[in-house]
Short mmCIF file of C-alpha atoms in Angstrom, two decimals:
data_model
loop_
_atom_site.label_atom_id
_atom_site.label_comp_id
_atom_site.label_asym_id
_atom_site.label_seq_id
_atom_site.Cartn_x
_atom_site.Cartn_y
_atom_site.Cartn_z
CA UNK T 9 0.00 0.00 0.00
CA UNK T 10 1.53 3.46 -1.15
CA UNK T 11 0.88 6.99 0.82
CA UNK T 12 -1.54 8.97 -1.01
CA UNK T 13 -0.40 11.22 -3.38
CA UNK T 14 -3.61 13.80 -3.79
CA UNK T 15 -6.49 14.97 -1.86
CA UNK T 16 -9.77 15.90 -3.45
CA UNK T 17 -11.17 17.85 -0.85
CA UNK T 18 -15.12 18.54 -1.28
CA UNK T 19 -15.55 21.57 0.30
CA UNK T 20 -19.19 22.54 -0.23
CA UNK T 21 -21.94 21.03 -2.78
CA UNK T 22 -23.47 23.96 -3.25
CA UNK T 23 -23.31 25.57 -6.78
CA UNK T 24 -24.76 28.61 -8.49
CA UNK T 25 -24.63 26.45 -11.51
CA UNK T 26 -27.38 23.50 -12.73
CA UNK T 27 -25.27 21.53 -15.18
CA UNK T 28 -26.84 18.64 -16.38
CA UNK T 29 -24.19 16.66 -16.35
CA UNK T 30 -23.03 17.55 -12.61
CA UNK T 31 -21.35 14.17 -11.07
CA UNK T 32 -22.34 15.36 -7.54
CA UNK T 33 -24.27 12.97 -5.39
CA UNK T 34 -28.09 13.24 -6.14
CA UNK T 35 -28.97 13.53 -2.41
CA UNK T 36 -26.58 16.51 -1.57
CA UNK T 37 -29.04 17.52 1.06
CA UNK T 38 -27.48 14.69 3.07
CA UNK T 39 -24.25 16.33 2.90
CA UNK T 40 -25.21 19.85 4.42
CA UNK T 41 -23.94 19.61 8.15
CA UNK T 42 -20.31 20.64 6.26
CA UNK T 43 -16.96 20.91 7.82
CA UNK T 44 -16.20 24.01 9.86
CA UNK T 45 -12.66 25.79 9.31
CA UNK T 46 -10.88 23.99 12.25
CA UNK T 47 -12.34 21.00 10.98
CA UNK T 48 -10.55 21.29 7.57
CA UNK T 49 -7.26 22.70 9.44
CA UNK T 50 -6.93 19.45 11.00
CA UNK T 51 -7.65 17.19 7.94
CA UNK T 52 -5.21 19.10 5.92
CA UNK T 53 -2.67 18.57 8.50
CA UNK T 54 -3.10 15.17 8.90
CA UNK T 55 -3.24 14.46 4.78
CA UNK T 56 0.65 16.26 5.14
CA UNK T 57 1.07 13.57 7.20
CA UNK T 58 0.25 11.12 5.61
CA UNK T 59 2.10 12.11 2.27
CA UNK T 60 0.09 13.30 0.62
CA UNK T 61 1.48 16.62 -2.08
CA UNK T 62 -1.91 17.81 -4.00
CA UNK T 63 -4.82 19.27 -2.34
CA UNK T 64 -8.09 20.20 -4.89
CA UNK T 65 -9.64 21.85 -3.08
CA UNK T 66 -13.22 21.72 -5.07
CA UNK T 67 -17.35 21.50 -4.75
CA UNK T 68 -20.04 22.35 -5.56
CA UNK T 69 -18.64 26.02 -5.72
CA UNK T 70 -15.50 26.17 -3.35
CA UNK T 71 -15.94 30.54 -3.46
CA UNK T 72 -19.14 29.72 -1.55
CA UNK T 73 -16.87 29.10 0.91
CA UNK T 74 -16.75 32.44 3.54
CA UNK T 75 -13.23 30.29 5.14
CA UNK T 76 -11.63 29.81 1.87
CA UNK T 77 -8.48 31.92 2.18
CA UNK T 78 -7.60 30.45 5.61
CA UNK T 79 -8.55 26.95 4.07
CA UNK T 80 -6.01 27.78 1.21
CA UNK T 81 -3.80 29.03 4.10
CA UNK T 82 -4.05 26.16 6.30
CA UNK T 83 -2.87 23.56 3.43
CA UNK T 84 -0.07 25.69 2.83
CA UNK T 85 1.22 26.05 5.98
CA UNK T 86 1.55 22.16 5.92
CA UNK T 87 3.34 22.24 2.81
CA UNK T 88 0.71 21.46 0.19
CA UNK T 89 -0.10 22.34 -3.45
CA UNK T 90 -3.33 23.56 -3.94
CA UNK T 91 -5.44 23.77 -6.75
CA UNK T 92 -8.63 25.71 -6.54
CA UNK T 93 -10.98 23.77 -8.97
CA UNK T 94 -13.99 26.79 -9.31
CA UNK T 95 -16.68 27.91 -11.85
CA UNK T 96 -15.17 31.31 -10.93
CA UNK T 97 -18.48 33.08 -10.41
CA UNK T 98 -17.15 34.83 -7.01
CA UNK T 99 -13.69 35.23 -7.90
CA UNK T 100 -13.29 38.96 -7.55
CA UNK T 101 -10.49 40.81 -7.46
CA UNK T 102 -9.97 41.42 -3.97
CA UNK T 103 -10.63 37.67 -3.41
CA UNK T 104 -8.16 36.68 -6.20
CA UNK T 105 -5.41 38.35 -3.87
CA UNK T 106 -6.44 37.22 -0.88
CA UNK T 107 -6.22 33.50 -2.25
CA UNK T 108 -2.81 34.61 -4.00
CA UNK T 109 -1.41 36.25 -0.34
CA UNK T 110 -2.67 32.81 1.18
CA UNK T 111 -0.67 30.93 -1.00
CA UNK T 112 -2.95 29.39 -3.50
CA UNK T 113 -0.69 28.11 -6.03
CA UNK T 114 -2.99 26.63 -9.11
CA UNK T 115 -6.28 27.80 -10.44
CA UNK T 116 -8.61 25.35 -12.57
CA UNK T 117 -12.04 27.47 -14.01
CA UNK T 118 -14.61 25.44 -15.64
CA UNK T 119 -16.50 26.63 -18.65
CA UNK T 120 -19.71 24.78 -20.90
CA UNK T 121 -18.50 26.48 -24.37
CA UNK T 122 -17.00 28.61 -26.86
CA UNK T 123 -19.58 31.39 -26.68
CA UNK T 124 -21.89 33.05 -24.44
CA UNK T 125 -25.50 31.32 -25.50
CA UNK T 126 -24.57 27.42 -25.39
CA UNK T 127 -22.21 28.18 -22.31
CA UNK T 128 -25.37 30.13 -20.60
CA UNK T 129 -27.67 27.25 -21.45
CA UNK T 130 -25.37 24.36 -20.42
CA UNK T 131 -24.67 25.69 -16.78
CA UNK T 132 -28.35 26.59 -16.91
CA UNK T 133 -27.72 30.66 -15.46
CA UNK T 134 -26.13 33.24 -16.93
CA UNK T 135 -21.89 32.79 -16.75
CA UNK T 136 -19.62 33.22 -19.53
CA UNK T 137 -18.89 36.52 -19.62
CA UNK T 138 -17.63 36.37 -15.77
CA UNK T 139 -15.89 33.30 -16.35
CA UNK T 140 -13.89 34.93 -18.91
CA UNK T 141 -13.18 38.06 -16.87
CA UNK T 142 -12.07 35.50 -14.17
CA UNK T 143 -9.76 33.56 -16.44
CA UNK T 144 -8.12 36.81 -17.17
CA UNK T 145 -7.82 37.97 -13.76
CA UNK T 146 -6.01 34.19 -12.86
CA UNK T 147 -3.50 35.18 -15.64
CA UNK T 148 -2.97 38.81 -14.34
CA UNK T 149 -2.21 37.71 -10.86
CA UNK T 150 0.85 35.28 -11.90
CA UNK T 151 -1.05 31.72 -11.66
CA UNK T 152 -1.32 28.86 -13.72
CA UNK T 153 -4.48 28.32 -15.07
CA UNK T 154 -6.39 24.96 -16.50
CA UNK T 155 -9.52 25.63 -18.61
CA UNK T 156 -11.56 22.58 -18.07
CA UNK T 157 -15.04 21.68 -20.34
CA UNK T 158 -16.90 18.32 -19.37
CA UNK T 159 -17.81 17.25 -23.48
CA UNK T 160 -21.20 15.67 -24.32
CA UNK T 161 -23.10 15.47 -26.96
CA UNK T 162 -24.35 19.05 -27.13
CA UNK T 163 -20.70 21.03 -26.92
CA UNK T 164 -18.33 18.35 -28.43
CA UNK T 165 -18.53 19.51 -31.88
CA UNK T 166 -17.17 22.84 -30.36
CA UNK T 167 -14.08 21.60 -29.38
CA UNK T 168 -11.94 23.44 -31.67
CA UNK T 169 -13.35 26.47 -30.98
CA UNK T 170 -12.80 26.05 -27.39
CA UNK T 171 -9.57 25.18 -27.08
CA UNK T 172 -9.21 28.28 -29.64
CA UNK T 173 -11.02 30.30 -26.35
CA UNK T 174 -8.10 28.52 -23.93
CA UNK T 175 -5.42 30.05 -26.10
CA UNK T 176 -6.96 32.94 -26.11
CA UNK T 177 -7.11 33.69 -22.70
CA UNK T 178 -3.83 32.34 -22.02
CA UNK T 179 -4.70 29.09 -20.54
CA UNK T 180 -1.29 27.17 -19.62
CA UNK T 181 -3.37 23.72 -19.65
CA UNK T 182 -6.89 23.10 -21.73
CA UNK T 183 -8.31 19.84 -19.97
CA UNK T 184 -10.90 18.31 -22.82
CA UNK T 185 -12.79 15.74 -20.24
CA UNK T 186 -15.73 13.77 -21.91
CA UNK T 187 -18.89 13.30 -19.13
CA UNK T 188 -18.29 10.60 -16.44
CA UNK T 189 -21.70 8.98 -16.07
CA UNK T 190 -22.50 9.42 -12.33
CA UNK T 191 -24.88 11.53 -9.88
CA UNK T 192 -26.84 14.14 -12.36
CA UNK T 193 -24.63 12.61 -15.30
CA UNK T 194 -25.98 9.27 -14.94
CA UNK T 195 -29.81 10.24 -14.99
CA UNK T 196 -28.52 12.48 -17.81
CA UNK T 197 -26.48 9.51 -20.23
CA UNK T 198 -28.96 8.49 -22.54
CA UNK T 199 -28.56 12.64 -23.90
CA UNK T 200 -24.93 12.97 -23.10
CA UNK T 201 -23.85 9.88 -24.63
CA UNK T 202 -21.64 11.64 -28.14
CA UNK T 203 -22.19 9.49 -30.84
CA UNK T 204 -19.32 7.63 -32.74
CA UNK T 205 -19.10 10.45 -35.45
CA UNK T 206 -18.54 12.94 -33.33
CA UNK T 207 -15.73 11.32 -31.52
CA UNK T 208 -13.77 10.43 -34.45
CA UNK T 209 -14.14 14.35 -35.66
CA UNK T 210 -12.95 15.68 -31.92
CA UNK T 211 -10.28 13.40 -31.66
CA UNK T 212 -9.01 14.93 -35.15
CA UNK T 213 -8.97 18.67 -34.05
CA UNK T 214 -7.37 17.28 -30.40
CA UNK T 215 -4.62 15.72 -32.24
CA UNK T 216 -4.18 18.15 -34.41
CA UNK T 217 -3.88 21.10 -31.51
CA UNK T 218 -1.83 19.24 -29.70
CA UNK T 219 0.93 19.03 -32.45
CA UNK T 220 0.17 23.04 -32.85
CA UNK T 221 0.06 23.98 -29.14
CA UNK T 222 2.79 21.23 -27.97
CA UNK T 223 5.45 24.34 -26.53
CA UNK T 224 2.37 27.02 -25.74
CA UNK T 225 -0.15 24.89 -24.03
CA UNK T 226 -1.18 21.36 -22.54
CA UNK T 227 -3.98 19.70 -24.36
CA UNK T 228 -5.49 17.13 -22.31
CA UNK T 229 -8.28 14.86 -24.09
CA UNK T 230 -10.28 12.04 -21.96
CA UNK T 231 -12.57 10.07 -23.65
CA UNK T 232 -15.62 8.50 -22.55
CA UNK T 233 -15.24 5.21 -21.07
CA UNK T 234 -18.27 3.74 -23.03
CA UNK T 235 -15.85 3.84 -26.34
CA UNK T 236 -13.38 2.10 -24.77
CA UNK T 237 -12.07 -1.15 -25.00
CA UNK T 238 -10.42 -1.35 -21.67
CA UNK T 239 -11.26 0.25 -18.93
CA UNK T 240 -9.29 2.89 -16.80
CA UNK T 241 -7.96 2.30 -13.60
CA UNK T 242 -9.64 3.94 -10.93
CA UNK T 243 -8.13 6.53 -9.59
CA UNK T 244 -4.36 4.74 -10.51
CA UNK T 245 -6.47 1.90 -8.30
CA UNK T 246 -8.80 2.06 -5.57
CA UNK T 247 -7.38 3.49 -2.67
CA UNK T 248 -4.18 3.57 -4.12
CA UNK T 249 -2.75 6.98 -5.07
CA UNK T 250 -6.17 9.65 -4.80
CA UNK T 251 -8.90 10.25 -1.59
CA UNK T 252 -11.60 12.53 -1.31
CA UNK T 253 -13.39 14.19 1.68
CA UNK T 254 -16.63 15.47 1.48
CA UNK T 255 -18.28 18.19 2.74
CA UNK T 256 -19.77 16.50 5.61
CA UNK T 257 -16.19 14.76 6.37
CA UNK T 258 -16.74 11.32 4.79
CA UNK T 259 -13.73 9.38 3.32
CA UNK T 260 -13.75 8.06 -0.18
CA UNK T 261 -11.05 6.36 -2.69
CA UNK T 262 -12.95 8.33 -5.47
CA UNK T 263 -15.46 11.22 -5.67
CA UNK T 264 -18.25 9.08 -7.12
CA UNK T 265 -17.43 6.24 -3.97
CA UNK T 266 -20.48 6.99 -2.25
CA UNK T 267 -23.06 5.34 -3.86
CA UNK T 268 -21.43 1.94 -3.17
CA UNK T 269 -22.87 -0.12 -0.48
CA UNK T 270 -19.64 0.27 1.77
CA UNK T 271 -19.46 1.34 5.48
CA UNK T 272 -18.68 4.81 5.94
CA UNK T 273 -15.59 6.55 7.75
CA UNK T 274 -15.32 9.84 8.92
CA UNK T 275 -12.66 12.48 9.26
CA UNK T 276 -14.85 12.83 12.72
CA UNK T 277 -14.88 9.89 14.15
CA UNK T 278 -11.38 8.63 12.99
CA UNK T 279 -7.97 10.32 11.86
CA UNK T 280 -7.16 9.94 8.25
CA UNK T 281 -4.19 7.87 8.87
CA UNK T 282 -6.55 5.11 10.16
CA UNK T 283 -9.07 5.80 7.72
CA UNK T 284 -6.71 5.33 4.57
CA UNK T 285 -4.53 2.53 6.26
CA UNK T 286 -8.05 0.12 7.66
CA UNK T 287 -11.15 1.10 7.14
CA UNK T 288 -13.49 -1.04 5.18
CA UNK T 289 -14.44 1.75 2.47
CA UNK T 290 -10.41 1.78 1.64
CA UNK T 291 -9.92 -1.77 1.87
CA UNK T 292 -12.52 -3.25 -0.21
CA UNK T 293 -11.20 -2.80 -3.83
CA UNK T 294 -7.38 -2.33 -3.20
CA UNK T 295 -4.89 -4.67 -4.80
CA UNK T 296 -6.26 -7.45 -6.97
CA UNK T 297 -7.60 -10.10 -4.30
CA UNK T 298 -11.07 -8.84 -4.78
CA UNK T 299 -10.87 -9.99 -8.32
CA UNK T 300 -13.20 -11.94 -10.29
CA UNK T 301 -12.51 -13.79 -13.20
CA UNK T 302 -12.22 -12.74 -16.11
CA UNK T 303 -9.80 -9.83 -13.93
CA UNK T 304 -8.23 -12.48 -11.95
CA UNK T 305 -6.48 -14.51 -14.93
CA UNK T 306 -6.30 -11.05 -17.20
CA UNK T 307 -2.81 -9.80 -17.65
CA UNK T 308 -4.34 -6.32 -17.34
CA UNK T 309 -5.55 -6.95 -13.64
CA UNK T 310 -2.19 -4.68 -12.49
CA UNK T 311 -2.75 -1.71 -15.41
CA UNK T 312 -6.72 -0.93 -14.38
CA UNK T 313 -7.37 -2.79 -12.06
CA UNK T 314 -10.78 -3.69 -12.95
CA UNK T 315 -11.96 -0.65 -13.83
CA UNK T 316 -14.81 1.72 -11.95
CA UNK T 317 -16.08 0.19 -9.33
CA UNK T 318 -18.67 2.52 -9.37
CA UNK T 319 -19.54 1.79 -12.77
CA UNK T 320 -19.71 -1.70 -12.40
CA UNK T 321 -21.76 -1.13 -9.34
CA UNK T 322 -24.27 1.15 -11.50
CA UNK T 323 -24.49 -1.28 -14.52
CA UNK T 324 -24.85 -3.99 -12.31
CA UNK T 325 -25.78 -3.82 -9.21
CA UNK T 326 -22.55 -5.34 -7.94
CA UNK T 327 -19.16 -3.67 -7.18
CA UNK T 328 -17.31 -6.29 -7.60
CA UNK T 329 -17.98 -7.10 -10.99
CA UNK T 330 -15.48 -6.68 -14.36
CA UNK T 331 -16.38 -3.00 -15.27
CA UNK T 332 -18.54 -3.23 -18.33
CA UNK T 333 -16.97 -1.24 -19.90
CA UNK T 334 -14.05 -4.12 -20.43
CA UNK T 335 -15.04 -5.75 -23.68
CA UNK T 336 -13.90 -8.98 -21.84
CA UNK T 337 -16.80 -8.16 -19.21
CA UNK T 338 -19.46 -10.69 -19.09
CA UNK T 339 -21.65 -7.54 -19.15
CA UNK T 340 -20.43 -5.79 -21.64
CA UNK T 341 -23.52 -5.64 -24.05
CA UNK T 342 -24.73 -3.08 -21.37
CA UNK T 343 -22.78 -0.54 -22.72
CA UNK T 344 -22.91 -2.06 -26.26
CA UNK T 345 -26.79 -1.16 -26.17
CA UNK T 346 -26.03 2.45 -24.21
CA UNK T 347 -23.73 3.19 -27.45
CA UNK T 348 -25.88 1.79 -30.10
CA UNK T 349 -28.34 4.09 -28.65
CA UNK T 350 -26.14 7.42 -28.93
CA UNK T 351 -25.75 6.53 -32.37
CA UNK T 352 -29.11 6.23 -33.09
CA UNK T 353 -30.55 9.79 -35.73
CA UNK T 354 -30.73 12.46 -33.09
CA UNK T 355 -34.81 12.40 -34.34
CA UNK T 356 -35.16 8.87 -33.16
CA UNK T 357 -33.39 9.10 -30.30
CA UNK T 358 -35.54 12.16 -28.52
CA UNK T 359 -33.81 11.65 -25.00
CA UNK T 360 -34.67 15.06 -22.78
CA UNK T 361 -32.24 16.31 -20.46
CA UNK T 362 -33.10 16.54 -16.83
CA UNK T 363 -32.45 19.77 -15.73
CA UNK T 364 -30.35 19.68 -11.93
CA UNK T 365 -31.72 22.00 -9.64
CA UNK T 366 -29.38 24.81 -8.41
CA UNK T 367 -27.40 24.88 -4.72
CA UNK T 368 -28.51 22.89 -1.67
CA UNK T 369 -29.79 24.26 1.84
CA UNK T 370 -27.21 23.86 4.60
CA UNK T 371 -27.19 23.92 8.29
CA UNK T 372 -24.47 27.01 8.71
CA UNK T 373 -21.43 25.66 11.11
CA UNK T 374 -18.59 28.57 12.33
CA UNK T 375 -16.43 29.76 9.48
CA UNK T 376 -18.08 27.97 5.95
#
């Protein structure tokens, strides 16, 4: 068992955006008794400890946040790299230096599209234009900055044209992430899914900007795992490399790890060190024990590790099954049918999205 390399820490759910494709837990209302500052101070601390180097510090909207710069304070003090992962809406000015005297050293800004109408309408409330402003501001005040856009099916065939907006606005990283299909996501698929088509043209202009951009700018390109014919790892392997804390303090090998049946551990009822090293939730996938066949015998079971668990566990019902997604999978004609559907005419198809209601009430604890 390695020390963790990277925290995901889940600040807050709440979000003055309503993306449809939002991989937040459906029931976010469960998660509203959040973390007070000392709370965090104390997790971050004990995360140094523990090895780990990254801290994403994330949401929901992390701005929403009123403890934010002494969060970003408290993480440095212990010696970690932070990454604010943020819509930006909130990042003014005077907040932008307090984060920067803090020592926030990394700024990732979302954004739906290339232009102000399809970005408006993806995040569901008005956006772009402050996003932009923001991504400008990041620049200004001497920090890297990713531009990150979740693809689907209705902002895909934009792709050029917004990694054309990253260069623009001097982006230092573009991070091109097709939709992982959990919380708002997964009621949201059977629309998301891109079809085949326009894959094959995205994965054109991605090559071909990469060869362009290769000394200006980082051009990162995920694609969905539903066109795959392996799986990815999760995570570099369950409870291997990556946690995540959530706002309410619970411990997960992965951000989507709470819809599996496991029992849950707590930043407070346990330190992290005995969280990460014992507890059920972090024991259950790690290594290759676990492993059913066809994983057992595959030569792959040490390069991705059997895939999502969380996928399998959606697709199937059980999280210890071969990720579908594995064309070895004894389930794989689940996601055979999900992509013969995406590639079905648009006029046949008819799939609605569902739209995901904005922010979360919260019972208020001193300092968030």
């Amino acid at each position: 068992m390695d020390s963790p390399f990277g925290l995901l820490a889940e600040l807050t759910y709440r979000c003055p955006l309503a993306c449809s494709y939002c991989s937040n837990p459906l029931n976010i209302a469960e998660y509203s008794d959040e973390l007070g500052t000392d709370e965090w101070l104390r997790v971050l601390a004990e995360a140094s400890e523990l090895g780990v180097l990254q801290c994403h510090l994330s949401g929901g909207e992390p701005l929403l946040r009123r403890d934010l710069v002494d969060i970003v304070a408290g993480a440095h003090d212990v010696g970690l790299y932070t990454n604010l992962v943020t819509s930006a809406l909130g990042l003014s000015r005077s907040k932008g230096e307090q984060l920067r005297a803090a020592g926030l050293d990394h700024v990732q800004i979302s954004i739906q599209a290339d232009e102000p109408a399809a970005s408006d309408a993806i995040a569901g409330t008005p956006s772009f234009h402050r996003k932009i402003e923001a991504m400008r501001l990041v620049k200004e005040l001497g920090w890297p900055l990713t531009v990150n856009v979740v693809l689907h099916r209705y902002n895909i065939e934009r792709i050029a044209a917004v990694i054309g907006l990253a260069e623009e606005v001097g982006a230092d990283r573009v991070e091109l992430a097709n939709t992982q299909y959990y919380g708002w996501a997964w009621r949201n698929r059977d629309a998301l899914l891109p079809s085949r088509s326009q894959l094959e043209a995205a994965e054109t202009v991605v090559r071909a900007a990469r060869e362009r951009l290769r000394d200006r700018m980082e051009v990162v390109y995920v694609i969905p795992d539903y066109y795959s014919r392996y799986p990815k790892p999760c995570m570099g392997g369950w409870a291997s490399r990556q946690l995540t804390v959530t706002p309410n303090g619970d411990v997960l090998p992965c951000p989507a790890a709470q819809s599996l049946p496991l029992p849950r551990a707590s930043v407070r009822e346990d330190p992290l060190e005995r969280i990460w090293t014992g507890s059920p939730v972090m024991t259950a996938f790690r290594g290759t024990g676990w492993m059913p066949d066809p994983c057992r015998s595959c030569p792959r079971r040490e390069v991705d590790f059997g895939g999502c668990r969380c996928q399998a566990f959606q697709l199937t019902g059980d999280a210890a099954r071969t990720d579908p997604v594995c064309h070895l999978s004894p389930d794989h004609d689940l996601v055979v049918r999900a992509v013969e559907a995406a590639n079905l005419p648009a006029r046949a198809r008819g799939v609605p999205l569902i739209p995901r209601p904005h922010g979360v009430a919260r019972r208020a604890r001193p300092g968030s």
